[in-house]
Every structure is written in structure tokens, then in C-alpha cells.
mmCIF file of C-alpha atoms and ligand atoms in Angstrom:
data_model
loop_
_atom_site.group_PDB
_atom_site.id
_atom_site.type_symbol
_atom_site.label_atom_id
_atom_site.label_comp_id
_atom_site.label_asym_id
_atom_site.label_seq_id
_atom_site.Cartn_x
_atom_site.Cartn_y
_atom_site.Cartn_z
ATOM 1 C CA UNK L 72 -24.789 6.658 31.189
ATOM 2 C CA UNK L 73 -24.065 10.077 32.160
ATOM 3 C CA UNK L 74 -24.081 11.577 35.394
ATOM 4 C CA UNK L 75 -24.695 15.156 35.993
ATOM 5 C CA UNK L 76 -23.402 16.561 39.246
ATOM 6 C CA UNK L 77 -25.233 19.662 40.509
ATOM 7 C CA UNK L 78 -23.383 22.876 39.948
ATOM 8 C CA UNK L 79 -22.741 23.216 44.401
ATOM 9 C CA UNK L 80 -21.803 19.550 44.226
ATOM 10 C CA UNK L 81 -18.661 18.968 46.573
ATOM 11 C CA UNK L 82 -15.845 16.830 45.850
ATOM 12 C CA UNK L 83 -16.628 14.488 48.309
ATOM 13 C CA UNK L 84 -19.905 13.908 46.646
ATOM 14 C CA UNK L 85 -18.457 13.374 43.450
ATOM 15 C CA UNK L 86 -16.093 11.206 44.956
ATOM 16 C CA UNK L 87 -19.015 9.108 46.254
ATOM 17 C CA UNK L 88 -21.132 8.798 43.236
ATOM 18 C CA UNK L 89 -17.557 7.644 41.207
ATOM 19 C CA UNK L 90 -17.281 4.733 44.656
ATOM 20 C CA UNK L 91 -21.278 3.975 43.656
ATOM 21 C CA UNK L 92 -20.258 3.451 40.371
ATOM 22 C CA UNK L 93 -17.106 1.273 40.885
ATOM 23 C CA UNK L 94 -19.276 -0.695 43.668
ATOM 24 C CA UNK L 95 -22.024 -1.594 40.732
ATOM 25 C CA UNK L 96 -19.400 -2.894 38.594
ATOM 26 C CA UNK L 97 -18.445 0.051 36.407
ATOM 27 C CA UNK L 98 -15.744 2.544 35.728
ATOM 28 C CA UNK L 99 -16.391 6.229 36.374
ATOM 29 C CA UNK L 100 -14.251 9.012 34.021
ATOM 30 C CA UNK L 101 -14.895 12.281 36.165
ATOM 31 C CA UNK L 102 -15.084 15.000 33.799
ATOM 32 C CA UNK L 103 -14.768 18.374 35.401
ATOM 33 C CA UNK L 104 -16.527 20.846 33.501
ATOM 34 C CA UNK L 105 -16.764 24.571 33.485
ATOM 35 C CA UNK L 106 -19.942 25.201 35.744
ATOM 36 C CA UNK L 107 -20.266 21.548 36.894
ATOM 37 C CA UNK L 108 -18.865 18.013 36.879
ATOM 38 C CA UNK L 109 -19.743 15.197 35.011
ATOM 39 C CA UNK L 110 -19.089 11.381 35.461
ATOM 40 C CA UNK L 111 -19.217 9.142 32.242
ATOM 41 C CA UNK L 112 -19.792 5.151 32.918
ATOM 42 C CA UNK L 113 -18.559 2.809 31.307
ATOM 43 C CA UNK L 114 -18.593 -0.817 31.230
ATOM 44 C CA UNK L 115 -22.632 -1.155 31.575
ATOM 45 C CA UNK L 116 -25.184 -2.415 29.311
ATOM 46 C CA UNK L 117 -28.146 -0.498 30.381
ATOM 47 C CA UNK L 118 -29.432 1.783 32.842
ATOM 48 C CA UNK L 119 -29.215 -0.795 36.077
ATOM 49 C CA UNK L 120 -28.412 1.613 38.829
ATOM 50 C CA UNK L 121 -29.623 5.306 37.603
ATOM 51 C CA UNK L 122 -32.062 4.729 40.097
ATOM 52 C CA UNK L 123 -29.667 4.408 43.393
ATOM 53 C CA UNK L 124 -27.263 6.908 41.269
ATOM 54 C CA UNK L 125 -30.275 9.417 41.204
ATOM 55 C CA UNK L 126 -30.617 9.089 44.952
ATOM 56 C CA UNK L 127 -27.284 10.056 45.873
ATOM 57 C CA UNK L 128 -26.838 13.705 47.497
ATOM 58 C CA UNK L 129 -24.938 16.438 44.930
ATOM 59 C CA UNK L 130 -26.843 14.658 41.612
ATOM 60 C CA UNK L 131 -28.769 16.658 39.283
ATOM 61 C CA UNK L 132 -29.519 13.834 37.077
ATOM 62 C CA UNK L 133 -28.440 10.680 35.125
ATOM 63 C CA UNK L 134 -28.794 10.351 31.299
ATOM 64 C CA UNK L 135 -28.372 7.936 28.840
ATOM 65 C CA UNK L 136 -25.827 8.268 25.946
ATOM 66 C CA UNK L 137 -27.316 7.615 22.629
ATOM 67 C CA UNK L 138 -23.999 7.706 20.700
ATOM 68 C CA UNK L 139 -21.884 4.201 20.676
ATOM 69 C CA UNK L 140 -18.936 5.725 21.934
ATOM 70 C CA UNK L 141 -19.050 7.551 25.263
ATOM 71 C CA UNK L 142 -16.006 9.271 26.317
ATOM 72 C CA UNK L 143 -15.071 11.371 22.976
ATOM 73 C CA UNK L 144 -18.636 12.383 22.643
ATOM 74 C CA UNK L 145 -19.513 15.941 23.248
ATOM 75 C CA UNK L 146 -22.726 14.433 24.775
ATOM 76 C CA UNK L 147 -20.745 13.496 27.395
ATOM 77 C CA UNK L 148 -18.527 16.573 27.487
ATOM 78 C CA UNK L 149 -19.508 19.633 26.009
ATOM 79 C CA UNK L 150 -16.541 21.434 26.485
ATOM 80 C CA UNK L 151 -13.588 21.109 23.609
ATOM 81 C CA UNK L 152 -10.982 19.429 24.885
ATOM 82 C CA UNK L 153 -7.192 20.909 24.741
ATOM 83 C CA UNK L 154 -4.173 19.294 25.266
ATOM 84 C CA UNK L 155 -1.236 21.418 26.694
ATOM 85 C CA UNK L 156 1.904 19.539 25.325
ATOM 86 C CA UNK L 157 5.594 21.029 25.479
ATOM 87 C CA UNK L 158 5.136 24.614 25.888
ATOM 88 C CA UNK L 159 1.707 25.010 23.323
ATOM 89 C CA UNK L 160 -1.234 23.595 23.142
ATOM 90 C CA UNK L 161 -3.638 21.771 20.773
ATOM 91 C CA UNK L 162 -7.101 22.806 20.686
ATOM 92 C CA UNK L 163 -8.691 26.278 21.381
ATOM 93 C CA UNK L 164 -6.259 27.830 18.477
ATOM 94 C CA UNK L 165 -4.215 26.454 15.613
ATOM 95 C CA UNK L 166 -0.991 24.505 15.927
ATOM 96 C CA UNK L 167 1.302 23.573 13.342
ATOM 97 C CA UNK L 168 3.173 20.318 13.588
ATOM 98 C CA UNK L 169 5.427 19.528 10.994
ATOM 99 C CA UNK L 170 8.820 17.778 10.081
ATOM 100 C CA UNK L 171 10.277 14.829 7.856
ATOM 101 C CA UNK L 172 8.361 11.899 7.411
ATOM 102 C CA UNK L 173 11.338 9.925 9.192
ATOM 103 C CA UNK L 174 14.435 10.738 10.913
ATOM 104 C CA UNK L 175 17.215 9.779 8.262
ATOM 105 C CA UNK L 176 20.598 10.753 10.436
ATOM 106 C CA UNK L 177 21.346 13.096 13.160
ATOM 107 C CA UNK L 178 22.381 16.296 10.933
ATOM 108 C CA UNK L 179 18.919 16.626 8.763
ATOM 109 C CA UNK L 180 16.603 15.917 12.013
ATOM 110 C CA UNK L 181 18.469 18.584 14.629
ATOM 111 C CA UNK L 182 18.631 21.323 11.134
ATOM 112 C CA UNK L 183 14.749 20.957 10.890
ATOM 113 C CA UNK L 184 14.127 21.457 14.423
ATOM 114 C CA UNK L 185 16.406 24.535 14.405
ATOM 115 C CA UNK L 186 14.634 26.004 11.475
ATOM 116 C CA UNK L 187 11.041 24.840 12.639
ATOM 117 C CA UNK L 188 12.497 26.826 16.369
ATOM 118 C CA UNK L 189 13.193 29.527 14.880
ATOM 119 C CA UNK L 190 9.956 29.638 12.895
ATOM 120 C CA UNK L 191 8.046 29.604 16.139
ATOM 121 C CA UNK L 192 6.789 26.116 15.494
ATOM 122 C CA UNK L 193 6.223 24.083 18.959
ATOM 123 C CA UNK L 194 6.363 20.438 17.682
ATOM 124 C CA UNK L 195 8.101 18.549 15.514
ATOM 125 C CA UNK L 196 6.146 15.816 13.699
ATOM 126 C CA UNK L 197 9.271 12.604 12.827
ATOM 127 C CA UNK L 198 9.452 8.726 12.397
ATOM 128 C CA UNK L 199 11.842 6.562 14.061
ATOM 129 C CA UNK L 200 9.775 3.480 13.400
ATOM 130 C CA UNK L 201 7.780 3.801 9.772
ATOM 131 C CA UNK L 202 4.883 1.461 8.640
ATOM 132 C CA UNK L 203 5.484 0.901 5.213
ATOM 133 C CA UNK L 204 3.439 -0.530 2.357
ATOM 134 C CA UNK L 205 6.671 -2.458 1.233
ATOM 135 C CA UNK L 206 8.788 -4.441 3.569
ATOM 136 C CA UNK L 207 11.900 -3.631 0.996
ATOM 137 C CA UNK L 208 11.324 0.277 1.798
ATOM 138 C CA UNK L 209 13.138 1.772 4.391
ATOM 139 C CA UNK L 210 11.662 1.325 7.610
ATOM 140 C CA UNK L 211 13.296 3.925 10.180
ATOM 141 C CA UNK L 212 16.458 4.030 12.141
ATOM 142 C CA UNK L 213 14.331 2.569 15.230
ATOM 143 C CA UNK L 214 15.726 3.317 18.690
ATOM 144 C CA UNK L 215 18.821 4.700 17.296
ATOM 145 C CA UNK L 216 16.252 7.105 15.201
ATOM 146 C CA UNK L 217 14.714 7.612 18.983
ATOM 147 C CA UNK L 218 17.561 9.064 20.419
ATOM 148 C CA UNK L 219 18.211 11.434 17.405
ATOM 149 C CA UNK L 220 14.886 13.141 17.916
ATOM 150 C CA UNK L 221 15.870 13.201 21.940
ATOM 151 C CA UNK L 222 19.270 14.955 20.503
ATOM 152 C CA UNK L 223 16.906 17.351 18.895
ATOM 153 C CA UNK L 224 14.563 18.360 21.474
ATOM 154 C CA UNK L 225 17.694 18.631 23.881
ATOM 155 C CA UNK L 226 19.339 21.076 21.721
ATOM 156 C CA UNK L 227 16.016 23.239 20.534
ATOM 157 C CA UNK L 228 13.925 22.625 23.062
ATOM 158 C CA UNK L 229 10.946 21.554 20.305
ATOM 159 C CA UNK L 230 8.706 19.331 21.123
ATOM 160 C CA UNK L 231 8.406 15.760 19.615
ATOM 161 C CA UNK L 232 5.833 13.789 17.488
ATOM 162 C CA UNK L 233 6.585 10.224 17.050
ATOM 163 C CA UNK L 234 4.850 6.915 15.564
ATOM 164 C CA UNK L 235 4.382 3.705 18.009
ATOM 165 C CA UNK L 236 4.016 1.067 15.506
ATOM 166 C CA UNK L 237 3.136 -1.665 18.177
ATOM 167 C CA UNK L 238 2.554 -2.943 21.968
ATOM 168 C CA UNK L 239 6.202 -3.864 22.357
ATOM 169 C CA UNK L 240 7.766 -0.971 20.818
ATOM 170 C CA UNK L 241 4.991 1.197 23.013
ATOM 171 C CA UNK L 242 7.407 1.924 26.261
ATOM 172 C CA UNK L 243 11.028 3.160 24.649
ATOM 173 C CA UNK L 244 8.890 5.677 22.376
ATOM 174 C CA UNK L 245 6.752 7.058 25.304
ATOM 175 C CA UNK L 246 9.956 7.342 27.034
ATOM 176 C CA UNK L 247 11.270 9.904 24.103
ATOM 177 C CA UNK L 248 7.495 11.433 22.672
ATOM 178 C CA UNK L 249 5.915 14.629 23.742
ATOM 179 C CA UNK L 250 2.860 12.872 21.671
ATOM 180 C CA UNK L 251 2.400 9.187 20.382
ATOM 181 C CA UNK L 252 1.532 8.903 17.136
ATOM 182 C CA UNK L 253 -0.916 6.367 16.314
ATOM 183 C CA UNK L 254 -0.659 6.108 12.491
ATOM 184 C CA UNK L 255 -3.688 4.990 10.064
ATOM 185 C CA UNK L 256 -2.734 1.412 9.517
ATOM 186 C CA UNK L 257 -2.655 1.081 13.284
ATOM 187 C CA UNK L 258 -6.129 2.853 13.567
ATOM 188 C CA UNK L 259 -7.866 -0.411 14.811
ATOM 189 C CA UNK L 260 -4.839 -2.068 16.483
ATOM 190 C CA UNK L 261 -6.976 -2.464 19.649
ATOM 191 C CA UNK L 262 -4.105 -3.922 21.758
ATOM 192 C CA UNK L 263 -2.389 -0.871 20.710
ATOM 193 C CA UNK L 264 -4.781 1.475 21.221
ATOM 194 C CA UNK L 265 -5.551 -0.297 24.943
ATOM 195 C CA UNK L 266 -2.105 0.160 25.635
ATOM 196 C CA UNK L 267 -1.837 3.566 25.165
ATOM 197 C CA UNK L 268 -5.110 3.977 26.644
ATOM 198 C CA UNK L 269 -3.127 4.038 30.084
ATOM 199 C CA UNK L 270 -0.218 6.107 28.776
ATOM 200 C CA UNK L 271 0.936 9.426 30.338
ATOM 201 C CA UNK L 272 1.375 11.146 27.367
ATOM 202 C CA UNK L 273 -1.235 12.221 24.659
ATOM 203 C CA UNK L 274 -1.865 10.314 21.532
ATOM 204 C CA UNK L 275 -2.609 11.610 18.160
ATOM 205 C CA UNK L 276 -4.614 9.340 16.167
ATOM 206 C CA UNK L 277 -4.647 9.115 12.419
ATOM 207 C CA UNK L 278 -7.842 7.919 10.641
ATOM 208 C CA UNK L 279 -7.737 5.060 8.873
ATOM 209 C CA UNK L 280 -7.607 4.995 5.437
ATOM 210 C CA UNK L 281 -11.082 3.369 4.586
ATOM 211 C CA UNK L 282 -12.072 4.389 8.047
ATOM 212 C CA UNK L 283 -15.715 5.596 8.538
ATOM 213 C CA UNK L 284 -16.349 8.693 11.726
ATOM 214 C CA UNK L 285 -17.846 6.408 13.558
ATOM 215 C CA UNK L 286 -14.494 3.873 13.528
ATOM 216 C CA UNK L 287 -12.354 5.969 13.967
ATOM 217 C CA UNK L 288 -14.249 7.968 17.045
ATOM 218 C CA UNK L 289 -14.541 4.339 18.474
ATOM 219 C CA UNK L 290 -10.841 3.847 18.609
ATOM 220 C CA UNK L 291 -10.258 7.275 20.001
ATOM 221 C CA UNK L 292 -12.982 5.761 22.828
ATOM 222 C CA UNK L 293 -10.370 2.796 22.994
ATOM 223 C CA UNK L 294 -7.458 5.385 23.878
ATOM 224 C CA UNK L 295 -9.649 7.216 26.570
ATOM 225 C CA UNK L 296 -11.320 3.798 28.523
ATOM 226 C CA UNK L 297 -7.899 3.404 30.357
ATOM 227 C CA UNK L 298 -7.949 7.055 31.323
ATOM 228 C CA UNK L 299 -5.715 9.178 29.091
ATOM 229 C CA UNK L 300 -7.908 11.829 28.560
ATOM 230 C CA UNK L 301 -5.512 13.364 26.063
ATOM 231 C CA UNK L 302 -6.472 12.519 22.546
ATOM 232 C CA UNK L 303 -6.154 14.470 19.526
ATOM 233 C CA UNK L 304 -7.549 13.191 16.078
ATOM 234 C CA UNK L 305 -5.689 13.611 12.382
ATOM 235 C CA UNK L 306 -7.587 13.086 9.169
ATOM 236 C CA UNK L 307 -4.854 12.092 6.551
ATOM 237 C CA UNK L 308 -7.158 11.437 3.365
ATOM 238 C CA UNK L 309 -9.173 8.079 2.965
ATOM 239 C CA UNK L 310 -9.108 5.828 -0.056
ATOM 240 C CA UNK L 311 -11.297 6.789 -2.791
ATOM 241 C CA UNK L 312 -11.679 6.123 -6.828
ATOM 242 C CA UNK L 313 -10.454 9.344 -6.953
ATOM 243 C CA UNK L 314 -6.810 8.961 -7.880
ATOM 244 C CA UNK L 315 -5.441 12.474 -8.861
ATOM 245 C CA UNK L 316 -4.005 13.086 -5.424
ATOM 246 C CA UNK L 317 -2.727 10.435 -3.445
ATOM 247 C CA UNK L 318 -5.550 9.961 -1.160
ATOM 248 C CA UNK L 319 -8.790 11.803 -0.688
ATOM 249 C CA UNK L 320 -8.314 14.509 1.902
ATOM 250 C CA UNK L 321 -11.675 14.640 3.389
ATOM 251 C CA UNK L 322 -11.944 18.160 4.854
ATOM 252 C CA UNK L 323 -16.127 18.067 5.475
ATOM 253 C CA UNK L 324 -14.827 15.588 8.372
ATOM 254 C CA UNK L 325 -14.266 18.790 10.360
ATOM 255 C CA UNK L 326 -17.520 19.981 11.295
ATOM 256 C CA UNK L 327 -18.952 16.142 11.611
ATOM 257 C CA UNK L 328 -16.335 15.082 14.089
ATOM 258 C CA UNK L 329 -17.021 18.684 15.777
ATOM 259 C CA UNK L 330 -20.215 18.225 16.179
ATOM 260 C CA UNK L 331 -20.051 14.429 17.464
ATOM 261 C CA UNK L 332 -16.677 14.783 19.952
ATOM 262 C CA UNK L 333 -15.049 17.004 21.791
ATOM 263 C CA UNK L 334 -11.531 16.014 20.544
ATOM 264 C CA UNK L 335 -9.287 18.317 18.629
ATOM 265 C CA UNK L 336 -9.341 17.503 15.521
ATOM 266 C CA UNK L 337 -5.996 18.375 12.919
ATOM 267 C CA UNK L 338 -5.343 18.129 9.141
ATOM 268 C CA UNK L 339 -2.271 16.259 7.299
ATOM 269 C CA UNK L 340 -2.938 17.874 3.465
ATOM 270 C CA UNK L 341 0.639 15.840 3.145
ATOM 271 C CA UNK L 342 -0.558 12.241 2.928
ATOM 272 C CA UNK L 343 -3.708 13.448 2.260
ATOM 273 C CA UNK L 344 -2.791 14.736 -1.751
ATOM 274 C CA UNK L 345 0.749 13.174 -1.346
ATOM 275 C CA UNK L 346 2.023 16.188 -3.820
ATOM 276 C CA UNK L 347 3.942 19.483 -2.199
ATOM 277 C CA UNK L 348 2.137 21.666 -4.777
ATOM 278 C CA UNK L 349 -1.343 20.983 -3.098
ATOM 279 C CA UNK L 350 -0.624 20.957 0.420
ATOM 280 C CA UNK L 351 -0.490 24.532 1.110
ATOM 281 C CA UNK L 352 -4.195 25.507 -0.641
ATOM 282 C CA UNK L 353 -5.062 22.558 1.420
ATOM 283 C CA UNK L 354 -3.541 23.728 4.824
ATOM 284 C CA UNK L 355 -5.617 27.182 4.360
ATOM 285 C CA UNK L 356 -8.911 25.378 3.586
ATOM 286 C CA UNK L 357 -7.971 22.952 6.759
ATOM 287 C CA UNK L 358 -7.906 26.481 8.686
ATOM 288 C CA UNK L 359 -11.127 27.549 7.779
ATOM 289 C CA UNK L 360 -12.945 24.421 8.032
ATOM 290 C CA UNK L 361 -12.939 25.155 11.901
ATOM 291 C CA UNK L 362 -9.657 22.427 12.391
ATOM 292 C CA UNK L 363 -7.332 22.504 14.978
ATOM 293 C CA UNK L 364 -4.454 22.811 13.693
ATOM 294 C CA UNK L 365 -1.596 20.686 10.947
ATOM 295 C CA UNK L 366 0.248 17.852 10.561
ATOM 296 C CA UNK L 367 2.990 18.587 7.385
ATOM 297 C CA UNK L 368 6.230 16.767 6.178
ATOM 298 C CA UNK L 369 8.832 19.297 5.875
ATOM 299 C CA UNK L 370 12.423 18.197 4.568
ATOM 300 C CA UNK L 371 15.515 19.889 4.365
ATOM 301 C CA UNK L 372 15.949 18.423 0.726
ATOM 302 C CA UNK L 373 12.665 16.968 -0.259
ATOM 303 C CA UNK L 374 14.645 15.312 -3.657
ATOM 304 C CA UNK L 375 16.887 13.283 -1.750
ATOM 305 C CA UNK L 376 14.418 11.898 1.105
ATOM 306 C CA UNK L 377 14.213 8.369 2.201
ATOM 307 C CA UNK L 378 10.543 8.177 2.190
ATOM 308 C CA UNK L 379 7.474 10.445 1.396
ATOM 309 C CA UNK L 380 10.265 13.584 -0.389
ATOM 310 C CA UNK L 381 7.388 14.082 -3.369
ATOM 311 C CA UNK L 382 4.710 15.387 -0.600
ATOM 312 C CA UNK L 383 7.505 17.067 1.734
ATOM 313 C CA UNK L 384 7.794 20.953 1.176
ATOM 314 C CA UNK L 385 11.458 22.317 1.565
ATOM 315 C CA UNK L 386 12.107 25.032 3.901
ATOM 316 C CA UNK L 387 11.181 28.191 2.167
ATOM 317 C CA UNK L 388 8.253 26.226 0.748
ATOM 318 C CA UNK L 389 6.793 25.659 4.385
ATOM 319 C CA UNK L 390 8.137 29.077 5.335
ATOM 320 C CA UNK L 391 6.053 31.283 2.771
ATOM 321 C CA UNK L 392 2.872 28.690 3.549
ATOM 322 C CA UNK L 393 3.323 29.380 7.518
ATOM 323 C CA UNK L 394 3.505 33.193 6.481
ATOM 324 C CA UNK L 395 0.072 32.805 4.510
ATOM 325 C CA UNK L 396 -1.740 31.473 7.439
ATOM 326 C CA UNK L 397 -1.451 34.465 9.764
ATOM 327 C CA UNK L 398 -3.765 36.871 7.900
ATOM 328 C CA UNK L 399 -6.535 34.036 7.189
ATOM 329 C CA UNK L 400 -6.443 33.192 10.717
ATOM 330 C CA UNK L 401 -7.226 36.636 11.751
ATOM 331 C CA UNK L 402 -9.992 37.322 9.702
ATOM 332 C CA UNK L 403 -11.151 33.956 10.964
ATOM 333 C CA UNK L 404 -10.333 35.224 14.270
ATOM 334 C CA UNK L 405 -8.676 31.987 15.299
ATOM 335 C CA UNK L 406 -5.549 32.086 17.546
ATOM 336 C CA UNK L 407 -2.429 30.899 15.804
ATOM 337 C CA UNK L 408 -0.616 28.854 18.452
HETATM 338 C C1 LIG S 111 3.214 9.321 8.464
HETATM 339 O O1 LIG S 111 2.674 10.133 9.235
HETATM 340 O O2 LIG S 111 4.333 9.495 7.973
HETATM 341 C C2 LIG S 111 2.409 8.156 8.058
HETATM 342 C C3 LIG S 111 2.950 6.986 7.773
HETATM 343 O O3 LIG S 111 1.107 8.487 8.004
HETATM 344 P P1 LIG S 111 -0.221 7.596 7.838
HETATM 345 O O4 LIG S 111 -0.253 6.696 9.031
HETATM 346 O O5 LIG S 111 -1.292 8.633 7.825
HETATM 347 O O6 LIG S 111 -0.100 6.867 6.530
HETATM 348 MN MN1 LIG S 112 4.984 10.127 5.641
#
């Protein structure tokens, strides 16, 4: 359920109905809005209590939510949500995060966030801990990996991007990340996703690869039931037959998720054709779908990296694509952030 505050409702009111709702057993998630303030419910099975909820001074009215997930829905909140993260924002523009698939050693990771700086990029996109398909691949340099990307921030002052792989390894990363990077194998690591439900910094959350909308908009709900209202999605390509690119990038996601959930919503044409070649066509079709921004790999010397080098553009690759956005985001009339 869904309550709608009146638009002359005063905090003390709203502060009431949110007691009401804690009192009958539920959780309220007060969602100030532009003209008025909503409060989401969860943790009921019905409608038990519209009734007293109705009665309560400052409420217009108390609807049920159709859609199986509450809090991302823009049923709930019609307002697009944007998360202000280290100096830029995501959501309400177009931001470009980008960087090596994993930190490999201290020089490459603080030379990428230089050049990314200079560029006028805000975040830098690395792994310290990897999830790979092959326990014999190299898996990340781990907390040492962790403290590179601190060195990094320290010296550029760029913000960071970083993969939690689990619930153990949840606190040292949040202690390092500007964002938490839930990757697509993790997608329905509930625990996980719990756990960083209650985190204090935002979480970007990759779609699964055989993940359907309504899946992967359920685990988002996961990551906002503990409060963290901070959640940004990232389609990455899905498994198809298709197999001329490495996965299928599935750009008509953009106006779906749109329509269903206020979330930002950003594009990673990097995993999702796994070739350099395609990714910038893709990034500019990922701009006009109406998404909110990129995730791209970006090595210093895509030949000799430790994992993901054959989908990783090199510098003045990723320089002349960043160029090429600027004009199609104008006549799209989108901000470039
Ligand atoms: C990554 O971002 O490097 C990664 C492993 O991505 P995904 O979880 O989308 O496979
Ligand atoms: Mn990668």
C-alpha cells in the first residue's frame, strides 16, 4: 500500500501516519516528493489498516500497489530518482563511469584515474575482488587491490566503483567505495543484497545474465527494504542464442524499466558485446535510448590486461568515443554530467 499525504500535510502528521504504520506491524519508507509526501508499506499482505490509515489527519488517500515490487516502482514514486555520489550525480543527465575491469598494480590503476580526471570523468568503475567463470583466472588483488583504488581517489580525487562479491567481504569495500557494485552473478544473492540494503552508500546493480525485468527490479526492491534509497540499475547484456557478441546487450530494457521504476538506469556495451570495436556505436545508442548514463572498461594497454583486455578500449579509443557523445547529447538535449 501507498499512502498519499495531502500536499499541506505537516511533518508531524507524516510522522504519525509512519508510527500508525510501525504500530500495525509494518515498515513505512517516507518518500518526499515534489508537491507532496508519500509513505510506501511494506511488510503487509493486504489492505488491513487503510481504513484507520484513511482516518488519520494530513491523508489524502491510501492505494494499493499492483506491481510485485513496491519501493523501485514509479507507482510508488513518480519522481526519477538521482543519486549525488562524489562530486556528480547519476540520474537527471548522463554519467560516464569507466575504468579497467580489475585493478592489476598500483601504477596502471592511479594512470587511469589521472587520465579519466583529466577527461572530466567523475567515477572510476575497478575490481579488487572479480567473480570469475574459472577459479584458475585471476581473481583480483583483494584488499591489497582496495587500498590501490583508495591511493587513487586520494591522489585524483575520482570517485570509486567497486564489486562486493559477498556478505563478509561487504564492510572493508564499503569502507573504500563511493558505489558498491553488485555484479550479475550476484544479482539474486539475497543475503547480499539484504546486506547492502542497510548500507550508507549507493549500490549499482547489474542484471543478471538470464535475468527477466521483473527479477532483477525485485532485487533492486531487496536493496531498498532496509532503507538505502540509493540504487542505480546496469544492464550488461543477457544470455541469448545469439553468439556474435559476447552477450546480448538488451537496449529496449530502457524504456521498460523507465516506465516500471524510478531508478536510474545505465548501460555497460563492454560486457554486453565483449568486443572494443562495438562498444562505442553501442554507448551512442545507450544515449538515445533515454539511459542514464555508462559503465565501460578502459585500460591503459588493453593487450596486456589480466582480465576482460579484448572488450577494454585504450585511452584514445575511449577519448574520441567520450568526444562523440557531446553533440548527440545536445541534440537529445540531455545534460552530460
Ligand atoms: C565486471 O563489471 O567486470 C563484471 C564482472 O561484470 P558482470 O557482473 O556484468 O559480469
Ligand atoms: Mn569485466
Amino acid at each position: 500500500m501507498l499512502v498519499v499525504m495531502n500536499a499541506k500535510a505537516t511533518p508531524a502528521q507524516v510522522a504519525a501516519v509512519a508510527d500508525k504504520i510501525r504500530q500495525l506491524g509494518y515498515a513505512p519508507h517516507v518518500i518526499p516528493g515534489a508537491t507532496r509526501t508519500a509513505i510506501g508499506i511494506t511488510g503487509n499482505r493486504g489492505p488491513e489498516g487503510r481504513d484507520v490509515l484513511l482516518m488519520m489527519p494530513g491523508v489524502e488517500d491510501v492505494v494499493r500497489v499492483t506491481s510485485g515490487y513496491k519501493l523501485v516502482s514509479r507507482e510508488v514514486q513518480p519522481q526519477p530518482t538521482i543519486v549525488t555520489v562524489a562530486g556528480t550525480r547519476i540520474g537527471g543527465g548522463f554519467t560516464v563511469i569507466a575504468g579497467p575491469c580489475a585493478v592489476e598494480n598500483e601504477a596502471m590503476i592511479v594512470e587511469t584515474a589521472r587520465y579519466l580526471t583529466n577527461l572530466g570523468v567523475k567515477l572510476m568503475r575497478a575490481g579488487a575482488f572479480k567473480p570469475r567463470t574459472s577459479p584458475y583466472a585471476f581473481q583480483g588483488l583483494g584488499a591489497e587491490g582496495l587500498r590501490l583504488l583508495a591511493k587513487a581517489r586520494q591522489e585524483t580525487g575520482i570517485g570509486i566503483v567497486t564489486e562486493v562479491l559477498d556478505v563478509e567481504g561487504a564492510a572493508r569495500v564499503e569502507e573504500v567505495a563511493d558505489v558498491l557494485q553488485v555484479g550479475a552473478r550476484n544479482m539474486q544473492n539475497f543475503a547480499l543484497l539484504r546486506r547492502l540494503s542497510t548500507a550508507a552508500k549507493p549500490v549499482l546493480l547489474k542484471r543478471g545474465i538470464a535475468a527477466t525485468v521483473e527479477e532483477w527490479l525485485l532485487a533492486a526492491e531487496y536493496l531498498m527494504t532496509g532503507g538505502n534509497r540509493r540504487v542505480i540499475l546496469c544492464e550488461r547484456g543477457v544470455r541469448t542464442f545469439a553468439d556474435h557478441t559476447r552477450n546480448t546487450l538488451d537496449l529496449s530494457v530502457v524504456p521498460v524499466v523507465k516506465h516500471l521504476s524510478h531508478l536510474p538506469v545505465l548501460i555497460d556495451p563492454s560486457h554486453g558485446t565483449g568486443r572494443a570495436d562495438y562498444v562505442p556505436a553501442m554507448s551512442r545508442a545507450a544515449l538515445a535510448t533515454g539511459a542514464d548514463g555508462l559503465l565501460i572498461e578502459v585500460h591503459p594497454d588493453p593487450r596486456s590486461a589480466l582480465s576482460d583486455g579484448q572488450q577494454s578500449l585504450d585511452f584514445d579509443a575511449f577519448t574520441r568515443l567520450y568526444a562523440s557523445l557531446k553533440p548527440l547529447a545536445d541534440v537529445l538535449s540531455v545534460p552530460l554530467l
